[in-house]
Amino acid sequence: MSAQIAALLRRAILTGELEPGAQLVESALAISLGASRGPLREAMRQLVDEGLLVSVPYTGTRVVDISIQDINDIYAMRTCLEQFAFQQIWEQRDEAFKAELLLRNEALKAAIDQADDVGSIEAELDLHGLAYELAGNRILLNSWISLRGHLQMYWASHHRAHGMRGPKRESHDDYVRHALGPSLQAMQDELRDHMRRGLETTKAFVEARTQTKAEDS
Amino acid sequence: MSAQIAALLRRAILTGELEPGAQLVESALAISLGASRGPLREAMRQLVDEGLLVSVPYTGTRVVDISIQDINDIYAMRTCLEQFAFQQIWEQRDEAFKAELLLRNEALKAAIDQADDVGSIEAELDLHGLAYELAGNRILLNSWISLRGHLQMYWASHHRAHGMRGPKRESHDDYVRHALGPSLQAMQDELRDHMRRGLETTKAFVEARTQTKAEDS
DNA sequence: ACATTGAAGATTGTCAACAATAATATATCA
DNA sequence: TGATATATTATTGTTGACAATCTTCAATGT
């Protein structure tokens, strides 16, 4: 039960259905989910530990509001960890890996073509996830899952609330090309640039938004 | 309450007082701690999410038993993350950093001189922790805290149960020397070698132990 | 002797009521 | 009118009892 609730809430948070800053009241939620407060509390505690919720004693628990500083940190970690992942898998890339990578890039393009923004975000993260999955390091994979969750939440909420656009159709062609190419160093460089571009895009949107907001008031 | 319980249990696990594989029965623990099962469950769930306990539904929750594969993964991640941390702080190393690093190395030697094995383990991890703390990346720091916990538990339990020796007195002199030196590349190389040596030492002990165990039976 | 079934015990999962705390609104006084 | 003390309300924290599930062990039949 508590695992199902956790999954349900996690999905609601990650898709932006529950917006950052929204408070989750135990009694109300428990009733609407048809469960008791016990399992619900357990699920919420788990999401707190995953960094998706933040709880202050006797006051309430809310969906975290990720700061631009956090986004900076996340991108720095992504660069580091994804470079590491490719370093680990580089020699063992086989036909199955190449096929899967191309498949996920096609899935990303398909989601974009359907104007499915939440799906595009998921597809992009799935594409990046392949390297982590194949590295065979459980701890590395867990770190990625955590980073992935925060990015997904951030993007989804900004998309929903402020019209942030999803990824572009060709955005990962270079990524895939280098990932299939012969030079690990070239891939490392591409990763560094790819992340830099991604970070700049996100930052630019946030800054433009805060400026608009300032003009409104 | 639940936070205090979590801290208590965490300490017991990390010092090896609760050995890997030991089962934690809720009803018994709750009584011995003078609390109810509710807060205890919450604390245990948190430790599960930290990777210190593992829980199987309707059956029980135990202290995790880390495999040699996990140790491999942890050392690979350590190398990657600590190289990243030094990369981040390299330009901003100041007198305070140098003083603190030397201080922690002295603390390590003091603990070794007093034959305080659990303290030596903590001191070694504290020494390594400085770079993570100064990098100013919360996500990086959280990753380190998690890795640190697993290492501490592994070493402490092996020390307690099987007489594994703590770190040597001069083991981190090179580490400190390069960390204070002029060349980032030299520090990166030292980190790689340092981790390689640490991993080999740990592996050698574990293998010798399993061999002894096999001869016994 | 061996496998299979069933019952007993131990352990976790769930629930609803109660207690403790923090936030808010209200009344009182300077 | 403004500030302060107080009462109210909303929300989380805690507890003990009960239900669901797994494990173990014994009984039974082949």
Short mmCIF file of C-alpha atoms (C1' of nucleotides) in Angstrom, two decimals:
data_model
loop_
_atom_site.label_atom_id
_atom_site.label_comp_id
_atom_site.label_asym_id
_atom_site.label_seq_id
_atom_site.Cartn_x
_atom_site.Cartn_y
_atom_site.Cartn_z
CA MET A 1 0.00 0.00 0.00
CA SER A 2 2.58 2.54 1.08
CA ALA A 3 4.71 1.70 -1.95
CA GLN A 4 1.76 2.28 -4.26
CA ILE A 5 1.01 5.60 -2.61
CA ALA A 6 4.64 6.64 -2.92
CA ALA A 7 4.60 5.76 -6.62
CA LEU A 8 1.37 7.68 -7.13
CA LEU A 9 2.61 10.80 -5.39
CA ARG A 10 6.00 10.57 -7.08
CA ARG A 11 4.34 10.52 -10.47
CA ALA A 12 2.11 13.46 -9.56
CA ILE A 13 5.14 15.46 -8.47
CA LEU A 14 7.31 14.48 -11.43
CA THR A 15 4.65 15.38 -13.99
CA GLY A 16 4.06 18.75 -12.36
CA GLU A 17 0.52 17.86 -11.37
CA LEU A 18 1.54 18.74 -7.84
CA GLU A 19 3.34 22.04 -8.20
CA PRO A 20 6.46 23.02 -6.25
CA GLY A 21 5.52 24.59 -2.95
CA ALA A 22 2.15 22.82 -2.77
CA GLN A 23 1.33 21.55 0.71
CA LEU A 24 0.28 17.95 1.23
CA VAL A 25 -2.13 17.65 4.14
CA GLU A 26 -2.07 14.14 5.54
CA SER A 27 -5.67 13.82 6.65
CA ALA A 28 -7.13 15.12 3.40
CA LEU A 29 -4.79 13.10 1.22
CA ALA A 30 -5.39 9.92 3.19
CA ILE A 31 -9.14 10.22 2.67
CA SER A 32 -8.85 11.00 -1.03
CA LEU A 33 -6.58 7.98 -1.47
CA GLY A 34 -8.82 5.71 0.53
CA ALA A 35 -6.04 4.79 2.91
CA SER A 36 -5.09 5.60 6.46
CA ARG A 37 -2.59 8.19 7.58
CA GLY A 38 -0.04 5.54 8.57
CA PRO A 39 0.87 4.24 5.12
CA LEU A 40 0.56 7.74 3.69
CA ARG A 41 3.05 9.11 6.20
CA GLU A 42 5.42 6.30 5.31
CA ALA A 43 5.15 7.10 1.62
CA MET A 44 5.68 10.80 2.26
CA ARG A 45 8.71 10.14 4.45
CA GLN A 46 10.19 8.16 1.58
CA LEU A 47 9.64 11.02 -0.85
CA VAL A 48 11.24 13.38 1.67
CA ASP A 49 14.32 11.17 1.68
CA GLU A 50 14.28 11.17 -2.11
CA GLY A 51 14.38 14.94 -1.98
CA LEU A 52 10.99 15.43 -3.64
CA LEU A 53 9.20 16.69 -0.53
CA VAL A 54 10.40 18.81 2.35
CA SER A 55 8.91 18.51 5.79
CA VAL A 56 9.00 20.89 8.76
CA PRO A 57 7.93 19.44 12.11
CA TYR A 58 4.35 20.05 13.26
CA THR A 59 3.87 22.42 10.36
CA GLY A 60 3.50 20.49 7.14
CA THR A 61 5.24 18.94 4.19
CA ARG A 62 5.46 20.55 0.77
CA VAL A 63 6.72 19.76 -2.69
CA VAL A 64 10.28 21.08 -2.86
CA ASP A 65 10.95 24.25 -4.74
CA ILE A 66 14.24 23.72 -6.52
CA SER A 67 16.47 26.78 -6.72
CA ILE A 68 18.60 27.85 -9.65
CA GLN A 69 21.59 27.04 -7.44
CA ASP A 70 20.37 23.46 -7.20
CA ILE A 71 20.06 23.31 -10.98
CA ASN A 72 23.65 24.46 -11.25
CA ASP A 73 24.74 21.73 -8.86
CA ILE A 74 22.70 19.11 -10.66
CA TYR A 75 24.19 19.93 -14.04
CA ALA A 76 27.71 19.86 -12.62
CA MET A 77 27.04 16.43 -11.15
CA ARG A 78 25.41 15.20 -14.36
CA THR A 79 28.46 16.14 -16.36
CA CYS A 80 30.75 14.39 -13.92
CA LEU A 81 28.67 11.22 -13.58
CA GLU A 82 27.73 10.82 -17.23
CA GLN A 83 31.35 11.22 -18.27
CA PHE A 84 32.18 8.54 -15.74
CA ALA A 85 29.41 6.28 -17.04
CA PHE A 86 30.66 6.50 -20.62
CA GLN A 87 34.20 5.90 -19.42
CA GLN A 88 32.99 2.67 -17.80
CA ILE A 89 31.00 1.36 -20.76
CA TRP A 90 33.17 2.62 -23.61
CA GLU A 91 34.98 -0.63 -24.37
CA GLN A 92 31.92 -2.82 -24.01
CA ARG A 93 29.60 -0.93 -26.34
CA ASP A 94 28.04 -3.52 -28.62
CA GLU A 95 25.36 -3.73 -31.30
CA ALA A 96 22.61 -3.99 -28.69
CA PHE A 97 23.80 -0.75 -27.08
CA LYS A 98 23.88 1.07 -30.39
CA ALA A 99 20.44 -0.16 -31.37
CA GLU A 100 18.96 0.80 -28.01
CA LEU A 101 20.51 4.26 -28.13
CA LEU A 102 19.10 4.93 -31.59
CA LEU A 103 15.74 3.56 -30.48
CA ARG A 104 15.56 5.94 -27.56
CA ASN A 105 16.52 8.88 -29.75
CA GLU A 106 13.69 7.95 -32.13
CA ALA A 107 11.30 7.69 -29.18
CA LEU A 108 12.37 11.19 -28.14
CA LYS A 109 11.68 12.54 -31.62
CA ALA A 110 8.33 10.79 -31.75
CA ALA A 111 7.28 12.37 -28.46
CA ILE A 112 8.34 15.78 -29.72
CA ASP A 113 6.44 15.26 -32.99
CA GLN A 114 3.31 14.51 -30.99
CA ALA A 115 3.82 17.70 -29.00
CA ASP A 116 3.80 15.53 -25.87
CA ASP A 117 5.85 17.76 -23.62
CA VAL A 118 5.86 15.66 -20.47
CA GLY A 119 6.62 12.62 -22.63
CA SER A 120 9.45 14.47 -24.35
CA ILE A 121 11.04 15.24 -21.01
CA GLU A 122 10.78 11.62 -19.96
CA ALA A 123 12.16 10.44 -23.30
CA GLU A 124 15.13 12.76 -23.08
CA LEU A 125 15.97 11.53 -19.61
CA ASP A 126 15.51 7.93 -20.73
CA LEU A 127 18.01 8.52 -23.52
CA HIS A 128 20.59 9.84 -21.08
CA GLY A 129 19.79 7.00 -18.70
CA LEU A 130 21.08 4.26 -20.97
CA ALA A 131 24.73 4.87 -20.19
CA TYR A 132 24.03 4.75 -16.47
CA GLU A 133 22.05 1.53 -16.79
CA LEU A 134 24.80 -0.23 -18.68
CA ALA A 135 27.62 0.88 -16.40
CA GLY A 136 26.56 -1.81 -13.96
CA ASN A 137 27.22 0.31 -10.89
CA ARG A 138 24.20 0.33 -8.61
CA ILE A 139 25.31 3.36 -6.68
CA LEU A 140 25.90 5.34 -9.84
CA LEU A 141 22.47 4.34 -11.10
CA ASN A 142 20.82 5.46 -7.87
CA SER A 143 22.52 8.83 -8.11
CA TRP A 144 21.22 9.21 -11.64
CA ILE A 145 17.70 8.27 -10.62
CA SER A 146 17.78 10.97 -7.97
CA LEU A 147 19.16 13.63 -10.33
CA ARG A 148 16.70 12.55 -13.00
CA GLY A 149 13.78 12.98 -10.63
CA HIS A 150 14.74 16.51 -9.72
CA LEU A 151 15.25 17.57 -13.32
CA GLN A 152 12.00 16.00 -14.42
CA MET A 153 10.07 17.76 -11.66
CA TYR A 154 11.71 21.08 -12.39
CA TRP A 155 11.10 20.97 -16.10
CA ALA A 156 7.58 19.58 -15.86
CA SER A 157 6.48 22.22 -13.37
CA HIS A 158 7.99 25.03 -15.41
CA HIS A 159 6.38 23.66 -18.54
CA ARG A 160 2.98 23.43 -16.90
CA ALA A 161 3.00 26.72 -15.08
CA HIS A 162 5.06 28.93 -17.34
CA GLY A 163 5.04 27.42 -20.81
CA MET A 164 8.65 26.29 -20.90
CA ARG A 165 9.32 24.40 -24.13
CA GLY A 166 10.50 20.79 -24.21
CA PRO A 167 13.64 19.59 -25.99
CA LYS A 168 14.22 20.26 -29.70
CA ARG A 169 14.00 17.49 -32.27
CA GLU A 170 17.67 17.44 -33.23
CA SER A 171 18.97 18.29 -29.77
CA HIS A 172 20.48 14.88 -29.15
CA ASP A 173 21.75 13.91 -32.58
CA ASP A 174 25.29 15.01 -31.78
CA TYR A 175 25.09 13.24 -28.44
CA VAL A 176 24.13 9.98 -30.11
CA ARG A 177 26.66 10.38 -32.90
CA HIS A 178 29.54 10.82 -30.52
CA ALA A 179 28.28 8.10 -28.19
CA LEU A 180 28.51 5.69 -31.14
CA GLY A 181 31.78 7.16 -32.42
CA PRO A 182 35.34 5.98 -31.91
CA SER A 183 36.73 8.65 -29.58
CA LEU A 184 35.95 8.63 -25.89
CA GLN A 185 37.58 12.03 -25.52
CA ALA A 186 35.27 13.47 -28.18
CA MET A 187 32.29 12.08 -26.29
CA GLN A 188 33.52 13.60 -23.03
CA ASP A 189 33.84 16.98 -24.75
CA GLU A 190 30.39 16.62 -26.28
CA LEU A 191 28.96 15.82 -22.86
CA ARG A 192 30.55 18.90 -21.35
CA ASP A 193 29.16 21.11 -24.14
CA HIS A 194 25.77 19.39 -24.14
CA MET A 195 25.36 20.02 -20.43
CA ARG A 196 26.58 23.58 -20.74
CA ARG A 197 24.02 24.26 -23.44
CA GLY A 198 21.26 22.61 -21.42
CA LEU A 199 22.12 24.61 -18.33
CA GLU A 200 22.21 27.87 -20.30
CA THR A 201 18.82 27.18 -21.88
CA THR A 202 17.23 26.46 -18.53
CA LYS A 203 18.85 29.46 -16.90
CA ALA A 204 17.84 31.78 -19.73
CA PHE A 205 14.22 30.74 -19.40
CA VAL A 206 14.16 31.21 -15.65
CA GLU A 207 15.78 34.61 -15.87
CA ALA A 208 13.42 35.79 -18.59
CA ARG A 209 10.53 34.67 -16.46
CA THR A 210 11.68 36.47 -13.33
CA GLN A 211 12.15 39.61 -15.42
CA THR A 212 8.62 39.36 -16.83
CA LYS A 213 7.35 38.78 -13.33
CA ALA A 214 9.11 41.91 -12.11
CA GLU A 215 7.55 43.99 -14.87
CA ASP A 216 4.11 42.73 -13.97
CA SER A 217 4.23 43.92 -10.41
CA MET B 1 11.50 11.36 18.39
CA SER B 2 11.82 9.47 15.12
CA ALA B 3 14.86 11.56 14.20
CA GLN B 4 16.54 10.68 17.50
CA ILE B 5 15.82 7.01 16.99
CA ALA B 6 17.19 7.15 13.45
CA ALA B 7 20.37 8.81 14.72
CA LEU B 8 20.72 6.19 17.44
CA LEU B 9 20.27 3.26 15.09
CA ARG B 10 22.51 4.83 12.47
CA ARG B 11 25.30 5.16 14.96
CA ALA B 12 24.84 1.59 16.14
CA ILE B 13 25.05 0.36 12.56
CA LEU B 14 27.98 2.55 11.57
CA THR B 15 30.09 1.53 14.55
CA GLY B 16 29.41 -2.14 13.90
CA GLU B 17 27.48 -2.56 17.13
CA LEU B 18 24.66 -3.87 14.99
CA GLU B 19 26.32 -6.33 12.66
CA PRO B 20 25.44 -6.78 8.99
CA GLY B 21 22.63 -9.25 8.61
CA ALA B 22 21.22 -8.63 12.09
CA GLN B 23 17.44 -8.45 12.15
CA LEU B 24 15.67 -5.53 13.77
CA VAL B 25 12.36 -6.61 15.23
CA GLU B 26 10.02 -3.66 15.60
CA SER B 27 8.11 -4.69 18.68
CA ALA B 28 11.22 -5.60 20.68
CA LEU B 29 13.18 -2.54 19.60
CA ALA B 30 10.29 -0.22 20.32
CA ILE B 31 10.05 -1.48 23.89
CA SER B 32 13.79 -1.29 24.50
CA LEU B 33 13.84 2.28 23.19
CA GLY B 34 10.81 3.30 25.22
CA ALA B 35 8.91 4.41 22.15
CA SER B 36 6.03 3.16 20.08
CA ARG B 37 6.28 1.24 16.83
CA GLY B 38 5.15 4.21 14.78
CA PRO B 39 8.17 6.48 15.21
CA LEU B 40 10.46 3.44 15.14
CA ARG B 41 9.04 2.36 11.79
CA GLU B 42 9.57 5.87 10.48
CA ALA B 43 13.18 5.86 11.58
CA MET B 44 13.78 2.44 10.07
CA ARG B 45 12.20 3.47 6.80
CA GLN B 46 14.62 6.38 6.66
CA LEU B 47 17.59 4.09 7.21
CA VAL B 48 16.26 1.81 4.49
CA ASP B 49 16.25 4.75 2.10
CA GLU B 50 19.79 5.60 3.20
CA GLY B 51 20.79 2.08 2.22
CA LEU B 52 21.76 1.01 5.74
CA LEU B 53 18.85 -1.36 6.26
CA VAL B 54 17.04 -3.62 3.85
CA SER B 55 13.42 -4.54 4.34
CA VAL B 56 11.38 -7.40 2.88
CA PRO B 57 7.59 -7.09 3.27
CA TYR B 58 5.92 -9.00 6.11
CA THR B 59 9.22 -10.70 6.86
CA GLY B 60 11.59 -8.28 8.54
CA THR B 61 14.26 -5.67 8.10
CA ARG B 62 17.98 -6.34 8.52
CA VAL B 63 21.24 -4.47 8.48
CA VAL B 64 22.51 -4.63 4.91
CA ASP B 65 25.32 -7.00 4.09
CA ILE B 66 27.53 -5.18 1.63
CA SER B 67 29.04 -7.36 -1.07
CA ILE B 68 32.52 -7.10 -2.51
CA GLN B 69 30.82 -5.97 -5.72
CA ASP B 70 29.33 -3.04 -3.86
CA ILE B 71 32.76 -2.14 -2.48
CA ASN B 72 34.06 -2.12 -6.04
CA ASP B 73 31.26 0.20 -7.09
CA ILE B 74 31.77 2.46 -4.10
CA TYR B 75 35.49 2.88 -4.76
CA ALA B 76 34.85 3.63 -8.42
CA MET B 77 32.36 6.30 -7.43
CA ARG B 78 34.66 7.68 -4.75
CA THR B 79 37.42 8.14 -7.26
CA CYS B 80 35.12 9.89 -9.68
CA LEU B 81 33.47 12.16 -7.12
CA GLU B 82 36.57 13.07 -5.15
CA GLN B 83 38.41 13.98 -8.35
CA PHE B 84 35.43 16.15 -9.21
CA ALA B 85 35.43 17.75 -5.76
CA PHE B 86 39.11 18.69 -6.00
CA GLN B 87 38.54 20.01 -9.49
CA GLN B 88 35.85 22.29 -8.08
CA ILE B 89 37.83 23.61 -5.11
CA TRP B 90 41.31 23.69 -6.65
CA GLU B 91 41.44 27.40 -7.40
CA GLN B 92 39.86 28.49 -4.13
CA ARG B 93 42.12 26.57 -1.76
CA ASP B 94 43.22 29.05 0.88
CA GLU B 95 45.12 29.05 4.16
CA ALA B 96 42.04 27.93 6.07
CA PHE B 97 41.70 24.90 3.81
CA LYS B 98 45.33 23.96 4.20
CA ALA B 99 45.19 24.34 7.97
CA GLU B 100 42.02 22.27 8.23
CA LEU B 101 43.43 19.52 6.03
CA LEU B 102 46.57 19.26 8.15
CA LEU B 103 44.46 19.34 11.28
CA ARG B 104 42.37 16.40 10.14
CA ASN B 105 45.45 14.44 9.17
CA GLU B 106 46.84 15.03 12.66
CA ALA B 107 43.52 13.92 14.15
CA LEU B 108 43.77 10.74 12.10
CA LYS B 109 47.28 10.05 13.38
CA ALA B 110 46.21 10.76 16.94
CA ALA B 111 43.38 8.26 16.68
CA ILE B 112 45.76 5.66 15.26
CA ASP B 113 48.27 6.31 18.04
CA GLN B 114 45.56 5.68 20.59
CA ALA B 115 44.68 2.42 18.85
CA ASP B 116 41.14 3.73 18.53
CA ASP B 117 40.07 1.74 15.49
CA VAL B 118 36.52 3.00 15.12
CA GLY B 119 37.83 6.52 15.67
CA SER B 120 40.54 6.01 13.07
CA ILE B 121 37.96 5.00 10.51
CA GLU B 122 35.89 8.07 11.27
CA ALA B 123 38.96 10.30 11.16
CA GLU B 124 40.03 8.94 7.78
CA LEU B 125 36.59 9.57 6.33
CA ASP B 126 36.53 13.04 7.87
CA LEU B 127 39.81 13.83 6.17
CA HIS B 128 38.45 12.79 2.81
CA GLY B 129 35.23 14.68 3.53
CA LEU B 130 36.85 18.11 3.55
CA ALA B 131 37.02 18.41 -0.21
CA TYR B 132 33.35 17.50 -0.55
CA GLU B 133 32.34 19.99 2.12
CA LEU B 134 34.16 22.85 0.45
CA ALA B 135 32.92 22.12 -3.05
CA GLY B 136 29.64 23.79 -2.13
CA ASN B 137 27.52 21.32 -4.06
CA ARG B 138 24.76 19.93 -1.86
CA ILE B 139 24.06 16.99 -4.11
CA LEU B 140 27.70 16.02 -4.24
CA LEU B 141 27.89 16.24 -0.47
CA ASN B 142 24.85 14.02 -0.06
CA SER B 143 26.40 11.42 -2.33
CA TRP B 144 29.54 11.46 -0.24
CA ILE B 145 27.59 11.10 3.00
CA SER B 146 25.92 8.03 1.58
CA LEU B 147 29.17 6.48 0.36
CA ARG B 148 30.84 7.38 3.63
CA GLY B 149 28.16 5.61 5.61
CA HIS B 150 28.52 2.39 3.67
CA LEU B 151 32.30 2.37 3.95
CA GLN B 152 32.20 3.14 7.65
CA MET B 153 29.74 0.33 8.30
CA TYR B 154 31.71 -2.14 6.22
CA TRP B 155 35.04 -1.38 7.84
CA ALA B 156 33.67 -1.15 11.35
CA SER B 157 31.89 -4.48 11.12
CA HIS B 158 34.90 -6.21 9.63
CA HIS B 159 37.11 -4.70 12.28
CA ARG B 160 34.80 -5.84 15.06
CA ALA B 161 34.05 -9.29 13.80
CA HIS B 162 37.23 -10.24 11.99
CA GLY B 163 40.06 -8.08 13.29
CA MET B 164 40.54 -5.98 10.17
CA ARG B 165 43.19 -3.33 10.84
CA GLY B 166 42.46 0.39 10.59
CA PRO B 167 44.42 2.80 8.42
CA LYS B 168 48.20 3.18 8.74
CA ARG B 169 49.77 6.25 10.29
CA GLU B 170 51.41 7.58 7.11
CA SER B 171 48.66 6.38 4.78
CA HIS B 172 47.41 9.86 3.95
CA ASP B 173 50.61 11.89 3.93
CA ASP B 174 50.90 11.70 0.14
CA TYR B 175 47.23 12.55 -0.17
CA VAL B 176 47.66 15.68 1.91
CA ARG B 177 50.92 16.65 0.22
CA HIS B 178 49.38 16.54 -3.25
CA ALA B 179 46.18 18.21 -2.07
CA LEU B 180 48.29 21.15 -0.95
CA GLY B 181 50.57 21.01 -3.98
CA PRO B 182 50.50 23.03 -7.19
CA SER B 183 49.36 20.43 -9.71
CA LEU B 184 45.72 19.40 -9.98
CA GLN B 185 46.69 16.63 -12.37
CA ALA B 186 49.13 15.21 -9.82
CA MET B 187 46.34 15.22 -7.22
CA GLN B 188 43.99 13.44 -9.61
CA ASP B 189 46.62 10.77 -10.21
CA GLU B 190 47.25 10.46 -6.48
CA LEU B 191 43.53 10.03 -5.89
CA ARG B 192 43.33 7.27 -8.48
CA ASP B 193 46.28 5.44 -6.91
CA HIS B 194 45.10 6.07 -3.37
CA MET B 195 41.72 4.53 -4.13
CA ARG B 196 43.30 1.65 -5.99
CA ARG B 197 45.49 0.87 -3.00
CA GLY B 198 42.55 1.17 -0.60
CA LEU B 199 40.42 -1.14 -2.71
CA GLU B 200 43.22 -3.70 -2.99
CA THR B 201 43.79 -3.70 0.76
CA THR B 202 40.12 -4.22 1.49
CA LYS B 203 39.78 -6.91 -1.15
CA ALA B 204 42.88 -8.73 0.05
CA PHE B 205 41.53 -8.88 3.59
CA VAL B 206 38.15 -10.15 2.51
CA GLU B 207 39.64 -12.82 0.28
CA ALA B 208 42.05 -14.00 2.96
CA ARG B 209 39.13 -14.25 5.32
CA THR B 210 36.94 -16.29 2.99
CA GLN B 211 39.90 -18.61 2.38
CA THR B 212 40.41 -19.10 6.12
CA LYS B 213 36.71 -19.70 6.47
CA ALA B 214 36.81 -22.36 3.76
CA GLU B 215 39.69 -24.16 5.50
CA ASP B 216 37.77 -24.21 8.73
CA SER B 217 34.80 -26.07 7.31
"C1'" DA C 1 12.21 -41.95 4.07
"C1'" DC C 2 10.26 -38.20 1.49
"C1'" DA C 3 7.15 -34.89 -0.09
"C1'" DT C 4 2.85 -32.37 0.93
"C1'" DT C 5 -0.50 -30.32 3.54
"C1'" DG C 6 -2.07 -27.79 7.38
"C1'" DA C 7 -1.83 -25.40 11.69
"C1'" DA C 8 0.65 -22.45 14.98
"C1'" DG C 9 3.62 -18.69 15.94
"C1'" DA C 10 6.13 -14.61 14.89
"C1'" DT C 11 6.43 -10.35 12.39
"C1'" DT C 12 5.05 -6.66 9.73
"C1'" DG C 13 1.09 -3.74 7.78
"C1'" DT C 14 -3.05 -0.90 8.78
"C1'" DC C 15 -6.22 1.69 11.28
"C1'" DA C 16 -8.73 5.14 14.23
"C1'" DA C 17 -8.45 7.79 18.36
"C1'" DC C 18 -5.75 10.91 21.14
"C1'" DA C 19 -1.84 14.22 22.34
"C1'" DA C 20 1.40 17.89 21.16
"C1'" DT C 21 2.65 21.66 18.58
"C1'" DA C 22 2.47 25.66 15.46
"C1'" DA C 23 -0.25 29.15 12.94
"C1'" DT C 24 -4.06 32.15 12.95
"C1'" DA C 25 -7.59 35.02 14.52
"C1'" DT C 26 -9.56 37.66 18.30
"C1'" DA C 27 -10.00 40.43 22.16
"C1'" DT C 28 -7.93 43.55 25.35
"C1'" DC C 29 -5.20 47.39 26.85
"C1'" DA C 30 -2.08 51.37 26.34
"C1'" DT D 1 -4.77 53.00 16.32
"C1'" DG D 2 -1.21 49.68 17.35
"C1'" DA D 3 0.75 46.14 19.97
"C1'" DT D 4 0.36 42.29 22.94
"C1'" DA D 5 -1.66 38.50 25.21
"C1'" DT D 6 -4.96 34.85 24.67
"C1'" DA D 7 -8.07 31.56 22.61
"C1'" DT D 8 -9.11 28.94 18.62
"C1'" DT D 9 -8.14 26.08 14.84
"C1'" DA D 10 -5.56 23.32 11.80
"C1'" DT D 11 -1.96 20.06 11.33
"C1'" DT D 12 1.33 16.85 12.54
"C1'" DG D 13 3.20 13.34 16.08
"C1'" DT D 14 2.18 9.21 18.93
"C1'" DT D 15 -0.04 5.27 20.70
"C1'" DG D 16 -2.17 0.68 21.22
"C1'" DA D 17 -5.15 -2.60 19.15
"C1'" DC D 18 -6.27 -5.35 15.21
"C1'" DA D 19 -5.57 -7.50 10.45
"C1'" DA D 20 -2.72 -9.59 6.88
"C1'" DT D 21 1.17 -12.13 5.66
"C1'" DC D 22 5.15 -15.01 5.91
"C1'" DT D 23 7.88 -18.73 8.16
"C1'" DT D 24 8.40 -22.79 10.68
"C1'" DC D 25 7.26 -27.11 12.28
"C1'" DA D 26 4.52 -31.05 12.86
"C1'" DA D 27 1.26 -34.41 11.08
"C1'" DT D 28 -0.22 -37.18 7.33
"C1'" DG D 29 -0.13 -39.97 3.36
"C1'" DT D 30 2.55 -42.20 -0.31
#
